[in-house]
XYZ file of C-alpha atoms in Angstrom:
701
model
C -4.399 9.966 11.132
C -5.516 6.463 12.017
C -3.003 4.130 13.644
C -2.603 1.196 11.278
C 0.303 -0.727 12.779
C 0.713 -3.774 14.955
C 3.779 -3.529 17.163
C 6.343 -6.285 17.462
C 8.896 -6.864 20.209
C 11.397 -8.203 17.672
C 11.889 -4.626 16.499
C 12.716 -3.204 19.909
C 16.492 -3.573 19.763
C 16.928 -2.529 16.141
C 14.719 0.533 15.558
C 16.330 3.850 16.538
C 14.433 6.308 18.703
C 12.230 8.759 16.805
C 11.771 12.492 17.408
C 8.857 14.922 17.372
C 8.701 14.916 13.554
C 8.005 11.160 13.530
C 11.369 10.310 11.966
C 14.628 8.958 13.436
C 16.057 11.815 15.435
C 17.068 13.335 18.717
C 14.107 15.417 19.953
C 13.168 18.117 17.421
C 16.277 17.666 15.256
C 17.085 14.787 12.866
C 19.781 12.158 13.274
C 21.585 10.008 10.687
C 20.007 6.790 11.978
C 17.993 4.410 9.811
C 15.367 1.892 10.880
C 15.658 -1.720 9.687
C 14.670 -2.182 6.057
C 10.857 -2.142 5.503
C 10.001 -0.789 8.964
C 6.658 1.032 8.927
C 6.157 3.508 11.778
C 3.271 5.653 12.958
C 3.991 8.569 15.332
C 1.930 11.170 17.112
C 3.529 14.035 19.005
C 2.187 17.111 20.762
C 3.606 20.272 22.263
C 2.578 23.949 22.447
C -0.706 23.442 20.627
C 1.049 21.584 17.779
C 0.066 18.000 16.965
C 2.065 16.082 14.353
C 0.893 12.727 12.977
C 3.466 10.966 10.803
C 3.791 7.757 8.813
C 7.403 6.795 8.042
C 8.502 3.913 5.821
C 12.012 2.544 5.434
C 11.785 2.178 1.654
C 15.240 0.623 1.325
C 18.099 0.102 3.789
C 19.359 3.677 3.214
C 16.198 5.464 2.045
C 13.402 6.765 4.306
C 10.162 8.494 3.279
C 7.603 10.193 5.540
C 4.169 11.779 5.283
C 3.070 14.165 8.042
C -0.171 15.913 8.951
C 0.103 18.764 11.430
C -2.476 20.760 13.366
C -1.391 24.056 14.997
C -3.809 25.975 17.163
C -4.129 29.740 16.738
C -1.699 30.024 13.843
C -3.079 32.250 11.072
C -1.281 32.206 7.734
C -2.396 33.299 4.234
C -5.873 34.336 5.403
C -6.614 31.128 7.329
C -10.057 31.470 8.890
C -10.132 28.510 11.320
C -8.880 28.269 14.909
C -6.537 25.427 13.920
C -4.103 25.551 10.994
C -3.665 22.225 9.137
C -0.574 21.388 7.127
C 0.566 18.381 5.069
C 4.212 17.653 4.356
C 6.453 14.968 2.829
C 10.018 14.163 3.860
C 12.780 12.051 2.363
C 16.260 11.207 3.674
C 19.165 9.159 2.344
C 22.059 7.694 4.318
C 25.242 8.568 2.451
C 27.547 6.621 4.774
C 26.870 3.791 7.186
C 28.517 3.835 10.591
C 31.771 1.927 11.158
C 34.279 1.780 14.003
C 36.114 4.773 12.528
C 33.420 6.922 10.891
C 29.925 8.130 11.734
C 26.730 7.467 9.836
C 25.992 10.425 7.546
C 22.577 11.267 6.069
C 21.138 14.004 3.885
C 17.480 14.972 4.086
C 14.702 17.119 2.656
C 11.956 18.114 5.100
C 8.545 19.252 3.745
C 9.927 19.177 0.203
C 6.419 18.719 -1.271
C 3.992 20.917 0.628
C 3.331 24.457 1.706
C 6.889 24.871 2.936
C 5.806 25.653 6.505
C 8.228 23.001 7.789
C 10.588 23.295 4.823
C 14.207 22.551 5.631
C 17.214 20.579 4.495
C 20.066 19.048 6.455
C 23.255 17.038 6.468
C 23.728 15.157 9.733
C 26.175 12.679 11.267
C 25.658 10.281 14.201
C 28.245 8.110 15.976
C 28.438 5.876 19.023
C 31.313 7.090 21.226
C 30.727 4.292 23.711
C 28.142 1.469 23.650
C 25.835 3.784 25.629
C 26.756 7.278 24.412
C 25.774 8.526 20.945
C 26.549 11.943 19.491
C 24.754 13.700 16.641
C 25.680 16.900 14.811
C 24.547 18.526 11.601
C 23.991 21.579 9.426
C 20.520 22.815 8.556
C 18.852 25.140 6.032
C 15.332 26.599 6.006
C 13.665 26.072 9.370
C 16.734 24.172 10.477
C 18.925 27.168 9.635
C 16.764 29.855 11.220
C 18.495 30.119 14.633
C 22.184 30.770 15.190
C 23.088 30.906 11.518
C 26.765 31.432 10.705
C 26.763 31.431 6.874
C 24.506 31.651 3.846
C 24.270 29.801 0.541
C 22.159 32.267 -1.390
C 18.695 33.765 -1.317
C 15.834 31.548 -0.118
C 12.116 32.328 -0.552
C 10.510 32.142 2.880
C 6.775 32.590 2.264
C 4.321 29.752 2.897
C 3.040 28.440 -0.444
C -0.689 29.002 -0.861
C -1.909 25.796 -2.531
C 0.960 23.510 -1.567
C 1.776 20.241 -3.264
C 4.572 21.566 -5.474
C 8.197 20.441 -4.929
C 10.027 23.380 -3.381
C 13.222 22.783 -5.373
C 13.936 26.521 -5.613
C 14.629 26.525 -1.842
C 16.669 23.371 -1.317
C 19.955 24.041 0.501
C 19.593 27.791 0.010
C 19.616 30.532 2.593
C 21.067 30.737 6.092
C 23.017 27.788 7.473
C 23.025 26.854 11.176
C 24.438 24.037 13.282
C 22.452 21.676 15.492
C 23.346 18.657 17.553
C 22.892 16.665 20.683
C 23.661 13.629 22.748
C 21.769 10.460 23.681
C 22.783 8.306 26.655
C 21.332 4.832 27.049
C 20.666 4.287 30.728
C 19.251 0.800 30.127
C 18.180 -1.188 27.092
C 14.808 0.569 27.319
C 15.527 3.991 28.804
C 17.489 6.737 27.032
C 18.199 10.317 28.103
C 18.680 13.062 25.503
C 19.850 16.639 25.283
C 19.696 18.735 22.113
C 20.615 22.134 20.717
C 17.963 23.185 18.175
C 18.584 25.436 15.173
C 14.840 26.022 14.537
C 13.745 29.528 15.569
C 10.030 28.739 15.024
C 9.658 32.138 13.350
C 6.045 31.695 12.207
C 4.977 30.413 15.622
C 6.758 33.306 17.396
C 4.923 36.070 15.579
C 2.823 38.187 17.929
C -0.310 40.035 16.959
C -1.684 37.230 14.768
C -5.167 38.318 13.688
C -7.736 35.929 12.287
C -10.248 37.039 9.612
C -12.812 37.726 12.354
C -10.519 40.380 13.813
C -9.467 38.513 16.960
C -5.805 39.085 17.826
C -3.643 36.344 19.292
C -0.134 36.232 20.679
C 2.579 33.790 19.564
C 1.756 30.081 19.467
C 4.374 29.603 22.201
C 7.248 31.498 23.768
C 10.622 30.124 22.618
C 12.992 31.018 25.458
C 15.914 28.695 24.818
C 17.423 26.576 22.004
C 17.935 23.645 24.418
C 15.663 20.619 24.606
C 15.806 17.659 26.996
C 13.997 14.346 26.889
C 13.436 10.802 28.093
C 12.690 7.946 25.653
C 11.270 4.646 26.912
C 10.847 1.480 24.861
C 7.947 -0.811 25.770
C 8.192 -4.591 25.447
C 5.979 -4.367 22.367
C 8.553 -2.146 20.641
C 6.477 1.033 20.981
C 8.265 4.240 22.027
C 7.004 6.656 24.687
C 8.835 9.958 25.114
C 8.518 13.007 27.360
C 10.324 16.265 26.566
C 11.171 19.672 27.988
C 11.192 22.016 25.003
C 12.597 25.473 24.282
C 12.620 26.503 27.935
C 8.830 26.887 28.111
C 6.970 23.793 26.904
C 6.366 20.138 27.718
C 5.939 17.671 24.856
C 5.143 13.998 24.392
C 5.521 11.403 21.643
C 4.105 7.937 20.931
C 5.563 5.833 18.105
C 4.450 2.370 16.974
C 6.485 0.153 14.663
C 5.775 -2.839 12.473
C 7.727 -4.685 9.826
C 5.931 -6.503 7.001
C 8.677 -9.102 7.043
C 7.746 -10.149 10.570
C 4.538 -11.835 11.651
C 2.955 -12.950 14.878
C 2.677 -16.349 13.179
C 5.998 -16.901 11.367
C 5.121 -20.472 10.330
C 1.399 -20.013 9.899
C -1.331 -21.973 11.681
C -2.712 -23.913 8.706
C -2.531 -27.730 8.854
C 0.698 -29.249 7.604
C 0.605 -30.539 4.023
C 0.589 -34.216 3.171
C 4.045 -35.665 2.476
C 5.196 -36.676 -0.971
C 4.466 -40.348 -1.642
C 7.627 -41.896 -3.168
C 7.223 -44.598 -5.827
C 8.786 -48.001 -5.982
C 10.914 -48.910 -8.994
C 8.223 -51.331 -10.119
C 5.449 -48.697 -9.918
C 7.382 -46.385 -12.235
C 7.164 -48.858 -15.083
C 3.757 -50.392 -14.396
C 1.272 -49.296 -17.080
C -1.389 -51.843 -16.299
C -3.541 -49.317 -14.469
C -4.641 -47.886 -17.836
C -6.659 -51.056 -18.458
C -8.369 -50.960 -15.064
C -11.562 -48.917 -15.484
C -12.110 -48.640 -11.751
C -8.657 -47.114 -11.225
C -9.036 -44.692 -14.134
C -12.499 -43.567 -13.042
C -11.447 -43.146 -9.427
C -8.595 -40.730 -10.154
C -10.746 -37.557 -10.593
C -12.858 -38.440 -7.552
C -9.851 -39.014 -5.319
C -8.051 -35.924 -6.630
C -11.079 -33.709 -6.003
C -11.414 -34.996 -2.447
C -7.712 -34.555 -1.704
C -7.595 -30.990 -3.037
C -10.752 -29.986 -1.204
C -9.084 -31.204 1.988
C -6.309 -28.678 1.274
C -8.766 -25.846 0.576
C -8.159 -26.018 -3.197
C -10.586 -26.523 -6.098
C -10.337 -29.436 -8.488
C -11.649 -28.196 -11.850
C -10.463 -30.893 -14.220
C -7.627 -33.297 -15.040
C -6.191 -35.049 -18.057
C -4.005 -38.128 -17.471
C -1.828 -40.141 -19.870
C 0.582 -42.990 -19.171
C 3.431 -40.626 -18.226
C 1.929 -37.186 -17.646
C -1.013 -35.464 -15.947
C -2.367 -31.952 -16.372
C -4.445 -30.480 -13.524
C -6.819 -27.530 -13.823
C -6.542 -25.854 -10.405
C -8.584 -23.211 -8.590
C -7.127 -21.416 -5.560
C -9.395 -19.359 -3.337
C -7.422 -19.842 -0.109
C -3.681 -19.303 -0.419
C -2.325 -15.796 -0.842
C 1.114 -17.313 -1.442
C 0.483 -19.007 -4.775
C 3.505 -21.381 -4.576
C 1.934 -22.889 -1.454
C -1.190 -23.782 -3.457
C 0.938 -25.248 -6.260
C 3.086 -27.215 -3.818
C 0.083 -28.717 -2.066
C -1.517 -29.656 -5.372
C 1.722 -31.365 -6.456
C 1.821 -33.363 -3.206
C -1.750 -34.506 -3.772
C -0.879 -35.581 -7.326
C 2.072 -37.608 -6.034
C -0.194 -39.540 -3.673
C -3.018 -40.286 -6.093
C -1.660 -40.647 -9.620
C -0.222 -43.994 -10.765
C 3.529 -44.445 -10.512
C 4.174 -44.262 -14.244
C 2.998 -40.638 -14.341
C 6.291 -38.726 -14.189
C 5.357 -35.232 -15.429
C 2.932 -33.004 -13.531
C 1.505 -29.918 -15.262
C -0.527 -27.599 -12.999
C -2.597 -24.893 -14.697
C -3.970 -22.305 -12.231
C -7.244 -20.851 -13.547
C -8.627 -17.489 -12.373
C -12.060 -16.295 -13.580
C -11.883 -18.875 -16.346
C -8.485 -17.625 -17.572
C -5.523 -20.006 -17.711
C -2.750 -18.112 -15.937
C 0.242 -20.342 -16.682
C 1.253 -23.980 -17.110
C 3.704 -25.042 -14.381
C 5.623 -28.243 -15.124
C 7.187 -30.324 -12.333
C 8.980 -33.669 -12.558
C 7.688 -36.174 -10.033
C 11.170 -37.590 -9.447
C 12.361 -34.060 -8.525
C 9.545 -33.780 -5.986
C 10.553 -37.097 -4.423
C 14.259 -36.237 -4.368
C 14.034 -32.595 -3.199
C 11.177 -32.685 -0.674
C 13.562 -31.915 2.205
C 15.889 -29.665 0.216
C 15.733 -25.840 0.039
C 12.806 -24.653 -2.081
C 15.046 -22.848 -4.570
C 16.365 -26.192 -5.809
C 12.839 -27.132 -6.818
C 12.378 -23.706 -8.385
C 15.410 -24.326 -10.601
C 13.767 -27.521 -11.884
C 10.347 -25.946 -12.517
C 9.183 -25.101 -16.011
C 6.594 -22.430 -16.799
C 4.763 -21.598 -20.014
C 1.723 -19.631 -21.079
C -1.338 -21.587 -19.951
C -3.402 -20.667 -23.016
C -5.386 -23.737 -24.102
C -3.302 -25.935 -21.756
C -5.997 -26.433 -19.131
C -8.244 -29.520 -19.274
C -11.964 -28.930 -19.733
C -13.962 -27.938 -16.685
C -15.429 -31.044 -15.025
C -18.611 -31.317 -13.018
C -19.718 -27.704 -13.466
C -18.656 -24.704 -11.403
C -18.109 -25.296 -7.710
C -19.128 -22.607 -5.264
C -21.038 -20.537 -7.812
C -22.252 -18.175 -5.083
C -19.971 -16.432 -2.611
C -21.265 -13.782 -0.241
C -20.244 -11.934 2.888
C -21.568 -9.426 5.407
C -19.014 -7.259 7.158
C -18.502 -3.822 8.677
C -16.905 -1.072 6.638
C -15.318 2.325 7.211
C -14.970 5.016 4.560
C -12.525 7.833 5.265
C -12.050 11.353 3.946
C -9.035 13.118 5.375
C -7.381 16.542 5.259
C -10.516 18.647 4.784
C -9.526 21.989 6.366
C -12.931 22.287 8.071
C -12.631 18.819 9.606
C -9.416 16.878 9.025
C -10.997 13.432 9.522
C -14.442 12.497 8.259
C -15.790 8.981 8.154
C -18.771 6.729 7.571
C -19.256 3.454 9.451
C -21.725 0.820 8.373
C -22.550 -2.702 7.237
C -21.724 -4.006 3.766
C -23.228 -7.057 2.062
C -21.311 -8.380 -0.957
C -22.153 -11.230 -3.310
C -20.461 -12.832 -6.312
C -22.114 -15.339 -8.612
C -20.156 -17.173 -11.300
C -22.516 -17.722 -14.223
C -19.898 -19.647 -16.208
C -16.103 -20.014 -15.968
C -15.573 -16.604 -17.593
C -18.719 -14.675 -16.599
C -19.097 -13.162 -13.129
C -22.052 -11.242 -11.669
C -21.204 -9.277 -8.535
C -22.634 -6.545 -6.344
C -22.340 -4.713 -3.061
C -24.987 -3.037 -0.864
C -23.993 -0.770 2.035
C -26.009 0.672 4.914
C -24.495 3.554 6.889
C -24.819 3.344 10.677
C -22.854 6.393 11.745
C -20.551 9.027 10.304
C -20.085 12.573 9.081
C -18.981 12.343 5.442
C -22.279 14.003 4.569
C -21.632 16.998 6.824
C -19.606 18.929 4.248
C -21.691 22.069 3.745
C -19.370 24.391 1.856
C -18.842 23.936 -1.871
C -15.386 22.580 -2.608
C -13.864 24.954 -5.180
C -13.108 23.356 -8.532
C -12.491 24.636 -12.030
C -13.080 21.159 -13.490
C -16.231 19.079 -14.008
C -17.302 17.757 -10.603
C -16.329 14.130 -10.988
C -15.359 13.501 -7.317
C -15.994 16.611 -5.216
C -19.702 15.805 -4.824
C -18.787 12.877 -2.551
C -20.624 14.430 0.429
C -23.908 14.468 -1.486
C -23.434 10.799 -2.431
C -22.945 10.019 1.260
C -25.941 12.119 2.297
C -28.426 10.631 -0.177
C -26.982 7.136 -0.669
C -28.257 5.359 2.436
C -28.605 2.490 1.732
C -26.340 2.502 -1.325
C -25.875 0.055 -4.171
C -22.090 0.471 -4.358
C -21.745 -1.567 -7.545
C -23.646 -4.144 -9.582
C -21.689 -5.507 -12.541
C -21.489 -8.291 -15.064
C -17.909 -9.039 -16.101
C -16.346 -11.296 -18.722
C -12.713 -12.427 -18.561
C -10.899 -14.085 -21.447
C -7.714 -15.133 -23.232
C -7.935 -13.673 -26.748
C -4.446 -14.865 -27.709
C -0.933 -15.805 -26.644
C 0.222 -13.660 -23.697
C -3.080 -11.726 -23.858
C -5.803 -11.316 -21.226
C -9.074 -9.393 -21.470
C -11.826 -7.977 -19.265
C -15.171 -6.358 -20.080
C -17.220 -5.021 -17.154
C -20.655 -3.472 -17.516
C -23.267 -2.094 -15.145
C -23.042 0.134 -12.089
C -19.254 0.172 -11.999
C -18.720 2.068 -8.739
C -20.480 4.408 -6.309
C -20.491 7.378 -8.694
C -20.457 5.932 -12.240
C -22.214 3.398 -14.438
C -21.218 2.246 -17.902
C -18.874 -0.165 -19.657
C -15.179 -0.721 -19.000
C -12.945 -2.738 -21.312
C -9.328 -3.765 -20.754
C -6.672 -5.826 -22.492
C -3.320 -6.878 -21.003
C -0.170 -8.250 -22.619
C 1.906 -10.210 -20.092
C 4.337 -13.045 -21.010
C 4.729 -15.539 -18.152
C 8.503 -15.045 -17.832
C 8.566 -11.273 -18.314
C 8.856 -8.529 -15.721
C 7.090 -6.165 -18.142
C 3.374 -5.968 -18.870
C 1.484 -3.561 -21.111
C -2.216 -2.777 -20.973
C -4.960 -0.535 -22.307
C -8.348 0.406 -20.857
C -11.278 2.307 -22.363
C -14.351 3.344 -20.358
C -17.731 4.767 -21.326
C -19.438 6.217 -18.251
C -22.425 8.173 -17.033
C -22.687 9.672 -13.523
C -25.078 7.888 -11.181
C -27.858 9.505 -9.165
C -26.744 10.673 -5.734
C -28.955 8.062 -4.028
C -26.696 5.355 -5.560
C -29.571 3.244 -6.760
C -30.517 2.582 -10.397
C -30.921 6.074 -11.819
C -28.436 8.118 -13.841
C -27.992 11.876 -13.897
C -26.846 14.439 -16.405
C -23.185 14.753 -17.306
C -23.504 18.528 -16.882
C -22.213 19.809 -13.516
C -21.899 23.271 -12.017
C -18.286 23.560 -13.202
C -18.313 21.683 -16.517
C -19.496 18.627 -18.439
C -18.219 15.154 -17.577
C -16.833 13.468 -20.728
C -18.400 10.177 -21.796
C -15.099 8.427 -22.494
C -11.905 8.066 -20.514
C -9.084 5.559 -20.559
C -5.394 4.829 -20.290
C -2.519 2.875 -21.700
C -0.410 1.348 -18.947
C 3.033 -0.140 -18.407
C 3.843 -2.355 -15.423
C 7.315 -3.466 -14.374
C 8.635 -5.677 -11.561
C 12.019 -4.194 -10.638
C 12.943 -6.946 -8.185
C 13.182 -7.076 -4.402
C 9.411 -6.589 -4.312
C 9.385 -3.190 -6.067
C 6.602 -2.737 -8.639
C 6.263 0.292 -10.860
C 3.276 1.394 -12.920
C 2.785 4.192 -15.445
C -0.704 5.103 -16.686
C -1.058 7.664 -19.466
C -4.375 8.889 -20.788
C -7.604 10.769 -20.156
C -9.127 11.077 -16.667
C -12.754 11.403 -15.560
C -12.762 15.198 -15.785
C -11.273 15.136 -19.288
C -7.818 16.219 -18.151
C -4.900 14.509 -19.896
C -1.824 13.283 -18.095
C -0.081 10.425 -16.352
C -0.016 8.596 -13.021
C 3.270 7.216 -11.672
C 3.047 4.554 -8.949
C 5.718 2.705 -6.999
C 4.910 -0.044 -4.504
C 7.028 -2.362 -2.462
C 5.423 -5.742 -1.901
C 6.609 -8.452 0.455
C 6.352 -12.216 0.113
C 3.617 -12.361 2.764
C 1.371 -9.940 0.842
C 2.116 -6.672 2.651
C 2.407 -3.728 0.292
C 3.431 -0.113 0.867
C 3.363 2.370 -1.975
C 2.823 5.871 -3.257
C 1.468 7.488 -6.394
C 1.298 10.902 -8.041
C -0.825 12.102 -10.958
C 0.180 15.001 -13.186
C -2.285 16.312 -15.780
C -2.827 19.366 -17.947
C -5.371 20.688 -15.424
C -4.373 24.160 -14.285
C -3.300 24.330 -10.635
C -5.926 26.986 -9.971
C -8.613 24.712 -11.447
C -7.397 21.735 -9.406
C -7.412 23.680 -6.136
C -5.597 23.037 -2.872
C -2.993 20.307 -3.193
C -2.049 21.255 -6.782
C -2.101 17.657 -8.076
C -3.393 14.266 -6.977
C -1.080 12.150 -4.821
C -1.228 9.727 -1.959
C 0.151 6.699 -0.182
C -1.394 3.279 0.369
C -0.792 0.350 2.678
C -2.168 -3.139 2.015
C -2.351 -5.557 4.945
C -3.129 -9.185 4.043
C -5.570 -10.999 6.298
C -3.310 -14.044 6.306
C -0.483 -12.045 7.893
C -2.692 -10.900 10.758
C -4.610 -14.150 11.288
C -1.743 -16.588 10.804
C -3.695 -18.753 8.352
C -4.015 -18.712 4.563
C -6.305 -16.082 3.028
C -6.383 -14.254 -0.295
C -8.271 -11.274 1.130
C -6.547 -8.071 2.200
C -7.381 -4.578 3.387
C -5.955 -1.493 1.679
C -5.745 1.849 3.468
C -5.507 4.776 1.050
C -4.278 8.084 2.413
C -5.050 10.570 -0.313
C -3.781 14.112 -0.053
C -7.224 15.602 -0.884
C -10.343 14.587 -2.805
C -10.256 16.726 -5.928
C -11.525 16.438 -9.502
C -8.182 16.521 -11.298
C -6.430 13.229 -11.983
C -9.492 11.194 -10.917
C -9.775 7.676 -12.329
C -12.652 5.194 -12.490
C -12.688 2.725 -9.576
C -13.595 -0.415 -11.497
C -13.172 -3.738 -9.672
C -10.717 -6.525 -10.492
C -8.464 -5.041 -13.110
C -6.314 -7.691 -14.755
C -2.703 -7.117 -13.798
C -2.890 -8.008 -10.112
C -4.543 -11.377 -10.820
C -2.386 -12.293 -13.794
C 1.049 -11.537 -12.371
C 0.500 -13.693 -9.272
C 0.932 -16.905 -11.280
C 3.782 -15.748 -13.524
C 7.452 -16.505 -13.037
C 8.698 -13.283 -11.351
C 6.067 -13.413 -8.598
C 6.194 -17.183 -8.144
C 9.976 -17.009 -7.772
C 9.720 -14.278 -5.123
C 7.296 -16.337 -3.022
C 8.702 -19.777 -3.814
C 9.911 -20.319 -0.255
C 6.337 -21.346 0.610
C 6.285 -24.168 -1.980
C 6.977 -26.883 0.602
C 4.687 -25.359 3.261
C-alpha cells in the first residue's frame, strides 16, 4: 500500500499511539483512544512473516474506520496456492464514552467485519489515565480476540475463513467465546512510551502445524506462540511519525511505522499567494455623483481596467454590465480552489474601479459557459465589514440562480488552449499473484475551448515502466468482460489515446444543467454520454440522470472499436443511472446512483465523502447489483476508498487541480461504471450556497 501522507508535528501531542493493526491500541490489542477528528494515518507493521498495511481515518470525533491489507508467508487456507497469503479487511470502532476525571473512555469495535473473517473479532474496551504518565487499558474480546483464555460464551460462532470475502460477517458479531485482554502504557518522556500487554488472540490459524500447499510441500506453524505477553517501546519523531519496536508472544520481534496527517492542517496555513488589494472606500460626494455616465472615456475605460485588475489576481474578466447604481460581472476562475476567495478578490477589484454611485455588485461565476449563480454584494457592506469576521459578510450576501444573469462574453474566449505534460502512475492493487502492479509514464493533456459551451479535450500517454501488462492468468468472471481485460489494454496500448472528446455544457432551464460528451470517452470505451442535473443554488439536494451509449475500444487504445461480444458475455450498448446528491453538513457529502452498469447488471452505488474547506476529501463507496456473487468473483461486490489531495494544500498557493488516489478492493466486472470526464455535480455545487458558506472564511483572503 503506497504511503500517501505528509506528517505534521502539530499532531504529535494529540494523536494516540497505534498498534500492530494500524489503529489506536496497545501493541496487538485495541484501546479506547481516538485520534483528533479528521486524522488520516498510514501504518505498516511486520512480525513473524506477517506484514499489515493499514489506512485509518477519524471519520468523526468518536468514529474511526480502517482498511487493512495483510500478507502472511507460508499460510495456506482454502486451497491457497501461493507462498504468501493475502487478506483484505475493514474495521470500524465507536467511542461510547469519552474520558473524564472519574470515568474511562469506552469504545466498541468490529475488526475485519467486511472480509474473509481471518482477523474477525469484536471488542468492548476501556482506557483511563491513572496518573499523567500511566494509562491502563482493559477489554473483552470475541472472535480472534476471544480465542485465548476464554471464560464465557455468548453462543455459537462460525469460525471458517470465508472463501470470496467482502460480505459483512454479521452472523458472527459478538458471538462465541469471550476473553479478557489488557495492558499498561507508561510515558517515560513526551516522546518515549513503554508498554506491556496481555493478549487474548491465540493465533489459531497461524499455529496450525502440517500446513500443506497444493504442490505438496508441508510447512510448520507461521510462528510459535509461547506466551500471551507482549512488550514494546513507542517513540514519537518530531514530525509526528511513530516508530515502535516490540517483543511478541515470547518468540518474535516486531516493528511498526505510522505516519499521520490532518486535512485541517497545512504546511502553509495562510497560503503564499500575494495579498489582495484593499477595498477602496468612497467619499460621500462620490456616492451621489452620476456625471461619469456622460464621460465616454470613463465608461469605455471600465472594462479595460477591470480586465487588467482581475488578470493581476489570476482571474478572468469575461464581461460586465454597468448602470448608475449596479454592476454585473461575468467571472472566470481557473486559479482559486476556494471559490469565496475568487469572489472576494473580484469584489475588491470592483470597489477600486467602478464609479462611486455603483452600490450593488452582482458577480456571476461562469464554468464551461454555464452561469453557476448570481452573487449579490452591497458595496457599503464591503467597505464597512472589510476587517470584520467573514461570516458577517456572508449574512449580507444574496445568491440566486445565475441563469441568463451573466453579461455577454466580451472580447472572445481567453486562453482557448490549455495543455500540460506530466508524469503519471496507474495502480492495480490486491491481485493475489502480485498485490501491487503499476505503470509509470508521461501524459500529455490538452483542452481547447471552441466556444463558451463547447470543449474539445484529449489525453495521450506513453508508458515508460511498469507491470500492469504482466497479468497472464485469466481473471475469472461470469459477466461480460467490461473491466477485467485491463492487462491487455496496458500491454497493447503504448502509446495510448486515453480519451478524445467533444463536450457541450448548457443551462436548459431554471435550476437545470446539462452535459453531452461524445468521442473516445475513456481508455476502454467510446460513444456518447448525456447528463442532466437539477440543483437549486440554496439547496443541499441535487438530482441527476445520465444515459450512455458505448462501444468497447480496441486494446491498442487508438481509433478502432471492437466487438461487444466477449468470452463471458455481450457488453450492452446502453447504461446509465439516476442519482441523488446531498450535502449533510460539516463537509459530509452523500451520493446514491441507481441504474444499469457496464456489464448490464442492475443495482446501486452508495458513496459517502468528507470534504474539508481546503479541498481535502476522504471517502468510501460500495456498489450492490443483481450480479451473482459467483459471477462477480473474489470480493463479492465492488467497493473502495478514495483520498483527494488538493495541489493548493501541498504547495501553499492557489490551485484548482487535485490528485485522487483510489484504493479499489479488486478490479472486477460487476458494478463497473463509465469513467467519463467532468460530470456536472462537482463543478456546479462549488458556486452554490452550501459550499460557498462552508468555505466563506477565505472571502477576505
